[in-house]
XYZ file of C-alpha atoms in Angstrom:
735
model
C 35.572 3.617 5.423
C 32.948 3.380 6.622
C 30.643 6.301 7.321
C 29.976 8.467 10.621
C 26.999 8.092 11.967
C 25.443 10.841 14.626
C 22.251 10.228 17.283
C 20.639 12.069 19.572
C 20.172 9.379 21.434
C 21.456 10.392 25.055
C 20.194 14.091 24.312
C 23.282 15.176 22.936
C 24.664 14.937 19.602
C 27.550 11.803 19.579
C 28.438 8.734 17.543
C 26.631 6.085 17.555
C 29.311 3.582 17.978
C 30.002 6.375 20.806
C 26.469 5.533 22.694
C 25.530 2.934 25.258
C 22.539 2.272 24.174
C 21.579 -0.701 21.453
C 20.153 1.391 18.607
C 19.952 1.662 15.196
C 20.438 4.818 12.715
C 18.616 4.774 9.251
C 20.213 8.719 7.975
C 18.655 10.201 4.452
C 20.718 8.166 2.351
C 20.319 4.358 3.384
C 16.363 6.085 3.506
C 16.223 6.366 -0.062
C 18.077 3.318 -0.738
C 15.522 1.540 0.608
C 12.374 3.787 -0.074
C 11.825 4.123 3.284
C 9.360 7.326 3.431
C 7.701 6.208 6.993
C 7.326 4.709 10.019
C 5.257 1.548 8.974
C 8.416 0.297 6.757
C 11.330 0.536 9.087
C 10.552 -2.724 10.478
C 11.927 -4.360 7.584
C 15.909 -3.241 8.164
C 15.168 -2.672 12.182
C 15.285 -6.675 13.900
C 13.185 -6.383 16.873
C 11.057 -3.308 15.477
C 7.562 -4.628 14.396
C 4.699 -2.411 12.864
C 1.762 -3.388 12.240
C -1.543 -1.747 10.783
C -4.261 -1.267 13.182
C -7.684 -2.667 11.297
C -9.869 0.145 12.525
C -7.793 2.785 11.334
C -4.570 1.496 9.189
C -3.329 5.173 9.542
C -3.552 3.916 13.146
C 0.054 2.224 14.567
C 1.151 0.002 16.695
C 4.568 -0.244 17.869
C 6.565 -3.201 19.338
C 10.229 -2.879 19.832
C 11.461 -6.733 21.899
C 8.237 -7.838 21.530
C 6.580 -4.728 24.190
C 4.165 -2.827 22.560
C 0.514 -1.976 22.402
C -2.307 -4.863 21.223
C -5.649 -2.720 21.537
C -5.446 1.802 20.916
C -7.380 3.066 22.787
C -7.299 6.671 23.532
C -7.549 5.807 27.085
C -4.113 3.397 27.095
C -1.019 4.635 26.318
C 1.888 2.729 24.047
C 4.829 1.512 25.031
C 6.839 2.499 22.184
C 7.359 6.025 22.456
C 7.849 7.969 19.413
C 9.212 11.882 19.677
C 9.695 14.045 16.153
C 12.427 16.472 16.840
C 12.412 15.531 20.728
C 8.036 16.333 20.586
C 6.877 13.355 21.908
C 3.480 12.524 19.897
C 1.230 10.785 22.719
C -1.127 9.344 20.069
C -0.399 7.001 17.385
C -3.504 7.334 14.891
C -1.816 9.267 11.999
C 2.007 7.456 12.289
C 1.589 5.470 9.248
C 2.179 8.985 7.484
C 4.822 10.513 5.754
C 6.855 13.311 6.844
C 7.638 15.959 4.300
C 11.387 16.142 5.075
C 13.095 13.782 7.111
C 16.683 13.509 8.006
C 17.351 10.332 10.239
C 14.944 7.893 12.149
C 16.919 6.316 15.143
C 14.979 2.822 17.070
C 16.430 2.688 20.909
C 15.636 -1.030 21.797
C 15.207 -1.367 25.476
C 13.283 1.087 27.790
C 14.200 4.506 28.144
C 13.125 5.442 31.269
C 15.649 8.501 32.144
C 15.799 10.263 29.365
C 12.448 9.851 27.698
C 10.306 8.969 30.240
C 7.209 7.444 30.965
C 5.360 4.834 27.936
C 9.112 4.470 26.929
C 8.760 0.384 28.565
C 9.632 -1.401 24.839
C 11.882 1.339 24.174
C 11.792 5.015 22.170
C 11.333 6.139 18.375
C 13.297 9.516 17.244
C 12.525 10.851 14.173
C 14.503 13.643 12.793
C 13.791 16.343 10.263
C 16.657 18.443 8.190
C 17.472 21.821 9.623
C 17.207 25.031 8.103
C 20.975 26.072 6.614
C 21.942 29.995 6.732
C 24.704 29.017 4.359
C 23.478 28.638 0.954
C 20.593 27.747 -1.051
C 19.789 24.311 -1.641
C 16.339 22.529 -4.003
C 15.277 18.717 -3.620
C 13.073 17.728 -6.117
C 11.702 13.789 -5.720
C 9.331 12.712 -8.028
C 8.360 8.815 -8.486
C 5.523 6.624 -9.754
C 5.052 2.490 -9.697
C 2.372 0.007 -10.395
C -1.564 0.396 -8.630
C -0.780 4.212 -9.811
C 1.212 5.177 -7.569
C 2.474 8.720 -8.049
C 5.177 10.275 -5.001
C 6.369 13.886 -4.919
C 8.396 15.187 -2.812
C 10.088 19.048 -2.733
C 12.453 21.119 -0.635
C 13.634 24.569 -0.585
C 16.297 25.824 1.916
C 16.459 29.426 1.893
C 18.992 31.408 3.347
C 17.416 35.290 4.307
C 20.705 36.493 5.478
C 23.827 35.053 7.543
C 21.801 34.397 10.678
C 18.544 33.538 9.088
C 17.555 31.025 6.898
C 13.762 29.144 6.132
C 13.232 25.275 4.522
C 10.022 25.046 3.114
C 9.181 21.644 1.784
C 5.621 19.706 0.680
C 4.841 16.052 -0.347
C 2.268 13.939 -2.296
C 1.125 10.687 -2.415
C -1.288 8.329 -3.689
C -1.468 4.867 -4.385
C -4.136 1.720 -5.297
C -4.976 -0.130 -2.983
C -4.807 -4.670 -4.139
C -7.765 -5.738 -2.580
C -10.686 -4.507 -4.839
C -14.158 -3.621 -4.287
C -16.351 -4.241 -6.693
C -19.511 -3.051 -4.423
C -20.142 0.228 -3.203
C -17.564 3.284 -2.145
C -13.782 3.148 -2.354
C -11.294 0.667 -3.784
C -9.519 -1.396 -0.357
C -6.320 0.592 0.200
C -6.602 3.181 -1.475
C -5.132 5.876 -0.082
C -4.299 10.079 -0.796
C -1.401 12.004 1.161
C -0.242 15.122 1.212
C 2.576 17.281 3.396
C 3.789 20.506 4.532
C 6.275 21.865 6.488
C 8.486 24.848 7.480
C 11.554 26.247 9.459
C 12.740 28.699 9.981
C 15.899 28.731 11.743
C 18.038 32.310 13.919
C 21.438 32.085 14.611
C 21.069 34.960 17.238
C 24.544 35.178 18.580
C 27.294 32.631 18.525
C 25.718 31.408 22.428
C 22.251 30.954 20.988
C 19.973 30.029 18.196
C 15.734 29.905 18.078
C 14.002 27.190 15.547
C 10.640 27.192 14.873
C 8.712 24.385 12.788
C 5.238 23.976 11.964
C 4.181 20.912 10.135
C 0.771 19.680 9.012
C -0.586 16.920 7.142
C -3.495 15.172 5.688
C -4.000 11.368 4.533
C -7.355 9.666 2.710
C -7.448 6.010 3.045
C -10.330 3.001 2.442
C -9.149 0.755 4.583
C -8.796 -3.058 4.689
C -11.434 -5.397 6.170
C -9.899 -7.966 7.466
C -10.373 -11.343 5.904
C -12.003 -14.096 7.285
C -10.464 -17.533 7.443
C -11.906 -19.997 9.464
C -15.774 -19.571 10.822
C -16.514 -18.188 14.101
C -16.560 -21.402 17.351
C -19.558 -21.635 19.506
C -18.803 -21.170 22.944
C -22.299 -22.050 24.336
C -23.018 -18.297 25.301
C -25.558 -16.237 23.713
C -22.978 -15.259 20.562
C -23.322 -18.150 19.754
C -26.462 -17.063 17.380
C -24.746 -14.376 15.562
C -21.931 -17.264 14.879
C -24.351 -20.258 13.819
C -26.391 -17.279 11.213
C -23.062 -15.526 10.258
C -21.262 -18.944 8.644
C -23.900 -18.830 5.642
C -23.160 -15.696 4.317
C -19.238 -14.755 4.537
C -16.759 -16.597 2.066
C -13.216 -18.216 4.059
C -10.162 -18.832 2.654
C -6.446 -19.631 3.997
C -5.145 -17.672 1.087
C -4.800 -13.629 0.117
C -8.218 -12.553 -1.621
C -7.527 -10.619 -4.709
C -11.172 -9.339 -4.311
C -13.907 -8.746 -1.420
C -17.409 -7.043 -1.984
C -18.952 -3.951 0.179
C -22.557 -4.008 0.651
C -22.976 -0.803 2.050
C -20.426 2.004 1.183
C -17.100 1.631 2.083
C -16.069 5.086 4.129
C -13.257 6.843 3.762
C -11.037 7.508 6.658
C -9.661 10.750 7.105
C -6.440 11.908 9.056
C -5.281 15.604 9.691
C -2.222 16.377 12.433
C -0.570 19.703 12.349
C 2.024 21.554 15.532
C 3.931 23.431 16.428
C 7.269 23.464 17.508
C 9.858 26.317 18.989
C 13.101 25.276 20.194
C 15.587 28.079 22.171
C 19.250 27.275 22.255
C 21.718 28.978 24.831
C 25.190 27.819 24.557
C 27.423 29.253 27.219
C 30.360 27.193 27.664
C 30.712 25.297 30.288
C 26.660 26.298 30.791
C 24.262 24.682 27.784
C 20.111 25.822 28.106
C 17.764 24.329 25.797
C 14.042 24.803 25.676
C 10.950 22.889 23.477
C 7.793 23.642 23.712
C 5.017 22.278 21.047
C 1.802 22.423 20.484
C -0.059 19.894 18.340
C -3.817 18.948 17.280
C -4.874 15.126 15.932
C -8.487 15.335 13.975
C -9.092 11.462 12.767
C -12.772 9.946 11.515
C -12.337 6.270 10.864
C -14.764 3.680 9.134
C -14.541 0.487 10.152
C -16.186 -2.624 7.776
C -15.383 -5.928 9.077
C -17.519 -7.758 7.321
C -16.393 -7.260 3.732
C -17.289 -10.078 1.891
C -20.478 -11.313 3.065
C -24.073 -10.201 1.318
C -24.991 -8.301 2.166
C -27.785 -10.038 4.937
C -24.954 -10.017 7.607
C -23.232 -7.159 8.079
C -20.668 -5.707 10.940
C -20.027 -2.047 9.736
C -20.540 1.352 11.054
C -23.322 2.003 7.646
C -26.588 3.736 7.725
C -29.467 1.016 8.601
C -33.485 1.715 8.822
C -35.388 -1.028 11.351
C -38.594 -1.045 10.479
C -38.579 -0.355 6.545
C -42.370 -1.638 6.107
C -43.576 -0.247 9.094
C -46.003 2.679 9.793
C -42.581 4.602 11.733
C -39.177 3.111 10.476
C -36.437 4.325 12.749
C -32.788 5.255 10.448
C -29.493 5.272 12.377
C -27.263 7.028 9.829
C -23.945 6.097 9.369
C -20.811 7.212 12.029
C -17.346 7.637 11.536
C -15.455 7.731 14.800
C -14.264 11.082 15.314
C -10.923 10.986 17.592
C -10.124 14.770 18.080
C -6.610 15.228 20.312
C -5.053 18.388 21.175
C -1.021 17.881 23.257
C 0.911 21.018 24.568
C 4.389 19.846 25.844
C 6.975 22.426 27.491
C 10.766 20.586 28.407
C 13.838 22.367 30.038
C 16.795 20.447 29.367
C 20.793 21.409 30.618
C 23.705 20.379 29.894
C 27.011 21.130 31.936
C 30.342 19.616 32.348
C 31.273 20.202 36.067
C 34.449 19.359 35.220
C 35.894 17.887 32.334
C 35.551 14.034 33.408
C 31.822 14.956 34.810
C 29.656 15.718 32.207
C 25.990 16.081 33.064
C 22.282 15.870 31.416
C 19.393 17.231 33.446
C 15.669 18.620 32.839
C 12.399 19.635 33.746
C 8.974 18.434 31.840
C 5.538 19.052 31.640
C 3.145 16.961 29.745
C -1.329 18.437 28.834
C -3.832 16.175 26.722
C -6.791 16.336 25.775
C -8.841 14.162 23.682
C -12.217 12.906 22.489
C -13.328 9.615 21.176
C -16.641 10.402 19.638
C -19.033 7.427 18.730
C -22.142 9.068 18.888
C -24.716 9.109 17.165
C -26.420 5.771 17.706
C -25.391 3.412 14.781
C -25.655 0.238 13.673
C -22.974 -2.281 14.685
C -23.464 -5.511 13.282
C -26.487 -7.760 12.142
C -27.958 -11.109 11.185
C -30.925 -13.280 10.178
C -31.718 -15.264 13.463
C -31.767 -18.909 12.207
C -35.340 -19.206 14.930
C -37.448 -17.249 12.749
C -36.131 -18.864 9.814
C -34.760 -16.087 8.735
C -37.663 -13.165 8.496
C -36.118 -11.185 12.030
C -33.050 -9.607 11.306
C -30.658 -9.009 14.829
C -29.818 -5.723 14.634
C -27.174 -3.919 17.743
C -27.238 -0.091 17.964
C -24.508 1.484 20.143
C -23.002 5.026 20.395
C -20.082 5.730 23.157
C -18.181 8.830 23.943
C -15.424 9.133 25.904
C -13.216 12.305 26.787
C -10.276 12.073 28.576
C -7.571 15.291 29.798
C -3.880 13.699 30.752
C -1.545 16.013 32.181
C 1.805 14.613 33.666
C 5.119 15.972 35.152
C 8.871 14.712 35.141
C 12.181 15.856 36.521
C 15.799 14.610 35.813
C 18.972 13.826 35.872
C 21.973 11.607 34.092
C 25.497 12.114 35.372
C 28.700 10.589 33.752
C 32.195 10.854 36.047
C 34.843 9.161 33.537
C 37.241 8.526 36.157
C 39.957 7.468 33.283
C 40.221 8.122 30.606
C 38.904 4.830 29.228
C 36.422 4.404 31.739
C 32.851 5.806 32.453
C 29.979 5.583 34.674
C 25.950 7.011 34.142
C 24.184 7.576 36.569
C 20.256 8.967 35.940
C 17.263 9.139 37.891
C 13.880 10.405 36.591
C 10.482 11.344 38.388
C 7.421 11.588 37.039
C 3.739 11.843 38.111
C 0.716 12.221 35.779
C -3.301 12.051 36.042
C -5.298 10.328 33.726
C -9.354 12.292 34.110
C -11.866 10.299 31.639
C -15.523 10.861 31.417
C -17.284 8.124 29.380
C -21.243 7.613 28.223
C -22.245 3.837 26.446
C -24.775 3.323 25.593
C -26.331 0.393 23.393
C -29.747 -1.746 22.069
C -30.303 -4.571 20.283
C -33.815 -4.589 18.372
C -35.239 -7.607 16.450
C -36.551 -6.379 13.154
C -39.656 -8.257 10.559
C -39.447 -5.316 8.426
C -43.097 -4.091 9.151
C -42.476 -4.748 12.724
C -39.443 -4.092 15.455
C -38.944 -5.736 18.659
C -36.728 -3.506 20.838
C -34.955 -2.213 22.648
C -34.105 -5.640 24.119
C -31.185 -5.869 27.098
C -30.279 -2.028 26.414
C -27.119 -1.279 27.927
C -26.780 2.754 29.548
C -23.214 3.017 30.993
C -22.149 6.555 32.411
C -18.740 6.567 34.292
C -16.294 9.798 35.361
C -13.209 8.552 36.318
C -8.970 10.191 37.452
C -6.330 7.819 38.381
C -2.943 9.029 39.937
C 0.730 8.046 38.597
C 4.097 8.183 39.811
C 7.358 6.322 40.214
C 11.392 6.861 40.257
C 12.983 5.136 37.126
C 16.850 4.799 37.065
C 19.884 3.520 34.854
C 23.622 2.417 35.324
C 25.836 2.500 33.097
C 29.207 1.624 32.469
C 31.347 2.026 29.553
C 35.314 0.822 28.434
C 37.058 2.288 26.100
C 38.913 -1.069 25.803
C 40.325 0.172 22.696
C 40.093 3.074 20.521
C 37.729 1.504 18.786
C 35.727 -0.859 21.661
C 33.336 -0.078 23.589
C 32.195 -2.386 26.036
C 29.335 -1.071 28.043
C 27.007 -2.697 30.861
C 23.663 -0.804 31.739
C 20.763 -1.377 34.142
C 17.719 0.289 33.133
C 13.794 1.162 34.185
C 11.225 2.744 32.784
C 7.083 2.090 33.161
C 3.845 2.548 31.304
C 0.757 4.421 32.636
C -1.851 2.823 33.951
C -5.145 3.897 32.457
C -8.943 2.627 31.549
C -10.484 0.498 29.439
C -12.597 1.866 27.135
C -14.010 -2.181 26.179
C -15.555 -2.887 29.640
C -19.163 -2.727 29.574
C -18.950 -2.807 34.420
C -19.237 1.024 34.977
C -17.831 -0.029 37.757
C -14.946 -1.803 36.738
C -14.161 0.542 34.313
C -13.837 3.552 36.503
C -11.047 1.592 39.036
C -9.231 0.909 35.924
C -5.149 -0.588 36.015
C -2.374 1.190 37.478
C 1.014 1.030 35.571
C 3.674 -2.072 34.710
C 7.448 -1.579 35.080
C 10.366 -3.289 33.118
C 13.691 -3.164 34.524
C 15.988 -4.534 31.696
C 20.450 -5.562 31.770
C 22.314 -5.457 29.088
C 25.739 -5.864 28.479
C 27.032 -4.485 24.857
C 30.370 -4.237 22.066
C 30.408 -1.805 20.302
C 33.844 -2.240 17.661
C 35.170 -0.649 14.332
C 38.025 -2.568 13.131
C 40.475 -3.104 10.085
C 40.865 0.958 9.454
C 37.142 0.948 9.858
C 36.006 -1.033 7.042
C 34.325 -3.390 9.517
C 32.189 -2.591 12.090
C 30.133 -4.974 14.736
C 27.699 -3.991 17.213
C 26.089 -6.636 19.469
C 23.925 -6.295 22.603
C 22.773 -9.165 24.977
C 19.445 -7.934 26.936
C 17.630 -9.323 30.105
C 13.980 -7.475 31.286
C 11.965 -8.005 33.921
C 8.443 -6.988 33.558
C 6.145 -6.832 36.916
C 2.213 -5.744 37.346
C 1.340 -7.128 33.728
C -1.553 -5.209 32.213
C -3.351 -8.045 30.976
C -6.397 -8.211 28.614
C -8.982 -10.743 29.747
C -11.903 -11.626 27.337
C -15.087 -11.724 29.024
C -17.282 -14.815 28.998
C -20.377 -14.356 26.664
C -19.414 -11.496 24.978
C -17.757 -10.971 21.461
C -15.260 -7.707 22.523
C -15.614 -7.075 25.518
C -12.727 -7.425 28.212
C -11.675 -6.466 31.164
C -7.481 -5.154 31.936
C -6.130 -6.718 35.050
C -2.689 -5.709 36.364
C -2.044 -9.872 37.056
C 0.906 -10.564 34.297
C 4.456 -10.940 34.981
C 7.069 -11.523 31.582
C 10.546 -11.950 30.597
C 12.703 -11.582 28.149
C 16.022 -11.873 26.991
C 17.328 -11.917 23.751
C 20.759 -10.812 21.679
C 21.074 -7.778 19.174
C 23.739 -7.923 16.055
C 24.813 -5.761 13.207
C 27.192 -6.056 11.093
C 28.773 -3.255 8.490
C 31.575 -4.119 6.569
C 33.409 -3.259 3.159
C 35.068 -5.769 1.974
C 36.303 -4.324 -1.495
C 36.127 -0.646 -3.475
C 31.948 0.047 -3.730
C 30.859 -2.649 -1.961
C 29.099 -2.199 1.430
C 27.327 -5.127 3.048
C 24.861 -4.308 6.519
C 23.691 -7.449 8.358
C 21.159 -7.629 11.500
C 19.877 -10.152 13.142
C 18.271 -10.865 16.394
C 16.786 -13.495 18.542
C 14.263 -12.984 21.205
C 12.735 -15.127 23.619
C 9.705 -14.275 25.347
C 7.928 -15.616 28.438
C 4.923 -14.523 29.889
C 3.877 -16.091 33.956
C 0.807 -18.120 33.938
C -1.958 -16.431 35.808
C -5.164 -17.242 37.071
C -8.014 -16.455 34.810
C -10.461 -13.777 36.768
C -13.371 -15.978 35.922
C -13.010 -18.900 35.717
C -10.149 -19.680 37.998
C -7.972 -21.653 36.196
C -4.172 -21.224 35.158
C -4.316 -19.619 31.577
C -1.027 -19.134 29.151
C 0.220 -15.492 27.631
C 1.719 -14.912 25.780
C 3.528 -11.388 23.758
C 1.972 -11.433 20.052
C 4.978 -9.709 18.322
C 7.929 -10.992 19.893
C 9.450 -13.099 16.639
C 12.330 -15.546 18.483
C 14.218 -14.897 15.037
C 14.213 -11.506 12.953
C 17.030 -10.333 10.642
C 17.956 -8.187 7.250
C 20.512 -8.019 4.727
C 21.537 -5.805 2.735
C 24.036 -5.274 0.079
C 25.123 -2.080 -1.623
C 27.402 -1.859 -4.565
C 28.476 0.734 -6.321
C 30.285 0.519 -9.418
C 33.302 1.930 -11.511
C 32.704 5.483 -12.442
C 31.390 6.068 -16.122
C 30.965 9.194 -18.244
C 27.015 9.425 -17.807
C 27.537 9.187 -13.897
C 28.001 6.138 -10.842
C 25.732 3.068 -11.657
C 24.634 1.530 -7.827
C 23.417 -1.591 -6.537
C 20.984 -2.131 -3.467
C 19.843 -5.891 -2.150
C 17.993 -6.428 0.624
C 16.760 -9.220 2.291
C 14.490 -9.524 5.236
C 13.063 -12.403 7.605
C 10.889 -12.334 10.077
C 9.592 -15.698 12.550
C 6.328 -17.092 13.163
C 4.614 -15.277 15.878
C 2.164 -16.044 18.577
C 3.146 -19.493 18.352
C 0.779 -20.686 20.657
C -2.358 -19.978 19.507
C -4.067 -21.526 16.433
C -6.445 -18.030 15.873
C -3.944 -15.626 15.942
C -0.506 -16.960 14.825
C 1.638 -15.377 12.765
C 3.731 -17.647 10.099
C 7.020 -16.812 9.304
C 8.285 -15.191 5.933
C 10.962 -13.393 4.129
C 11.360 -10.351 1.550
C 13.540 -9.735 -0.946
C 13.712 -6.442 -2.494
C 16.764 -4.383 -5.043
C 17.554 -0.981 -6.080
C 19.018 0.073 -9.651
C 19.882 4.063 -9.830
C 21.605 5.928 -11.730
C 23.366 8.956 -9.986
C 25.524 12.331 -9.991
C 25.065 12.813 -13.164
C 25.371 16.684 -13.947
C 22.318 18.770 -14.729
C 21.462 22.161 -14.508
C 24.197 22.859 -11.826
C 22.778 20.044 -9.922
C 22.676 16.922 -9.410
C 19.625 13.829 -10.850
C 19.641 10.617 -9.397
C 17.146 8.200 -11.427
C 16.492 4.758 -9.938
C 14.177 1.954 -11.058
C 12.861 -0.425 -7.965
C 11.122 -3.909 -6.529
C 9.464 -4.817 -3.248
C 8.057 -8.484 -2.214
C 9.900 -9.215 -5.108
C 8.792 -12.526 -5.219
C 4.991 -11.578 -4.146
C 5.423 -13.542 -0.704
C 1.305 -13.087 0.703
C 1.933 -12.818 4.391
C -0.194 -11.974 6.991
C 0.156 -9.058 8.893
C -2.785 -8.801 11.401
C -4.659 -10.903 12.886
C -8.498 -11.252 15.231
C -10.149 -14.012 16.404
C -12.889 -12.798 18.248
C -15.073 -11.301 15.025
C -18.939 -12.870 15.294
C -18.657 -14.373 12.154
C -14.659 -15.505 12.279
C -12.304 -17.439 14.776
C -9.567 -16.395 12.288
C -9.498 -12.810 10.246
C -6.502 -11.711 9.030
C -4.406 -8.493 7.154
C -2.033 -9.154 4.386
C 1.115 -7.460 4.003
C 1.963 -5.698 0.341
C 2.509 -8.223 -2.686
C 4.581 -7.548 -4.881
C 5.147 -3.004 -6.502
C 7.955 -1.578 -8.652
C 8.419 1.661 -9.585
C 10.553 4.531 -10.809
C 12.029 7.554 -8.643
C 13.635 10.251 -10.316
C 15.468 13.364 -8.060
C 17.359 16.403 -8.693
C 19.279 18.650 -6.265
C 20.752 21.531 -6.134
């Protein structure tokens, strides 16, 4: 019999099989079996869910569901996939690659979730659920892991009942691992990481109807970012940027295969991320009325270091390290190294109401308030890129010096309600509505100077820019959902859904024009129709879930590269897009001890041709992370018990189709990965159970690309590579 999975996708606890949306839920046991420690590991097991790391900070993740997400991570823009930790919205994607100390379940909700989850869920939502304290019995878990590349991982949890109504839960984790690209140059090695996290939970069952949950979490991650590897040289386009393109080709190594070594010419500095948060949940259940309050405060600090030309010789640089202009002149000018500093604070308050007005009517309603302040500070003035000018016989060094500072204040309010009516025992109709209103304020300072440095003489500043702008915009939205459910039989659910969600507008920090920056861009809207079937048959030995969907985007936010520039863009609401696809999940137990899990997704995506505002010509856009086909297959087999315990094996396979195929410079080839885990469990020791596992990921050592960049001066195509083969051993003890 297949295990029942309980989720909170509809804000109430219910079986995943009774939830009328396309979702994937991974519980603690499955997370352990698949070796999933954080959000980045999920995509291998959830088709139509793509995760990649932002090159400026590998701790910053870009999430895409059904091809919908955000391409450029800026403090002034919001993502298209909402991430929630125990019901608390996480506004920024910095630090999402870090682990959570005591994760119990991950839920991936596909499709717009605008009614119950609000803005910025046009692609879907990701629910991270931690384990709650248990007042009934003490418990202790210790998990240790070690592997290649000096990997070490430890995770501990301790549950302490304080009385019959109160309990504390303490959790801690530590992880370290070396990267897979060596740096024989100065500074750290690419990909080296170290993380630690702590969590405290307190539960008080104050009465039969009232429960209080308080949690505090803190994590710190230190990573040396991977540098994009140059694949193809830059392409001249008849603009002033051609001087940098021509010069850079002489100093940069190019390779279509993964290079195991890149050398920095300046010290590679770490990227540090610190996250902490408090949450207070009050739950009063006085049937038929239940009221829940979630109050949260979170802080984020991130200091990111950028080096986009690692592997190049010292003559050509794209980094934020120190530089001295006119070193041989009477008055040299020194510029220190800089790490981009992001500081963010957010407060949120949500009141939820659940009621059974009658046996046939269920209501979910709520009020939501959110406030965020953040600052992304690139001051003081610092080096961005430099290259020898061929026109001066390389005697003159062209140097770009820049500083930026963006401060935001965002405020959002919403009211929502969802009513489910069951006119008959096997039918249910749901209608939902959410009104959202949010305000975005920004203050931005941008200054840039260009110099030509001859060593004993410095020309400049040349083509200086001094950009200052203050702006604010208001947005409001009404999103609706309509769901029809039919329990065709006791073991089969049929549903049809119409849903909406919108992503807030904002401002584009890559736009060098103060007027266009202040104008900003407007919100975009996703409307999706979905039909699905969820069934469990053969006495719950076979589970089949499938969904077919069609999505339509209006006023889509599109990025246009400004002519004559390398990275300056303008965002305009000029796009219309369509997405359609199928998602299929099959879980079966054909034999005792054998569990098969198969997932497949087909996705068709199309953005209508739009007019380029700079050329007036039609230009084709595509979704950069919308693979047409994606699939995963898991085989779990438990051998008959032996005297020592229980032996089980897991084989897992992942396929990801090609992405961004319309572009010869940013395309990502298809790849497939194979992994395995062999486990000896249920070994009795010291009053508890011991488990020992050996595992391997990417067993065939597939070389595959996870991210592409097409606008570096030295590279029209540069890539970040996926992780090569890794292996290790895990040991756990549970009491």
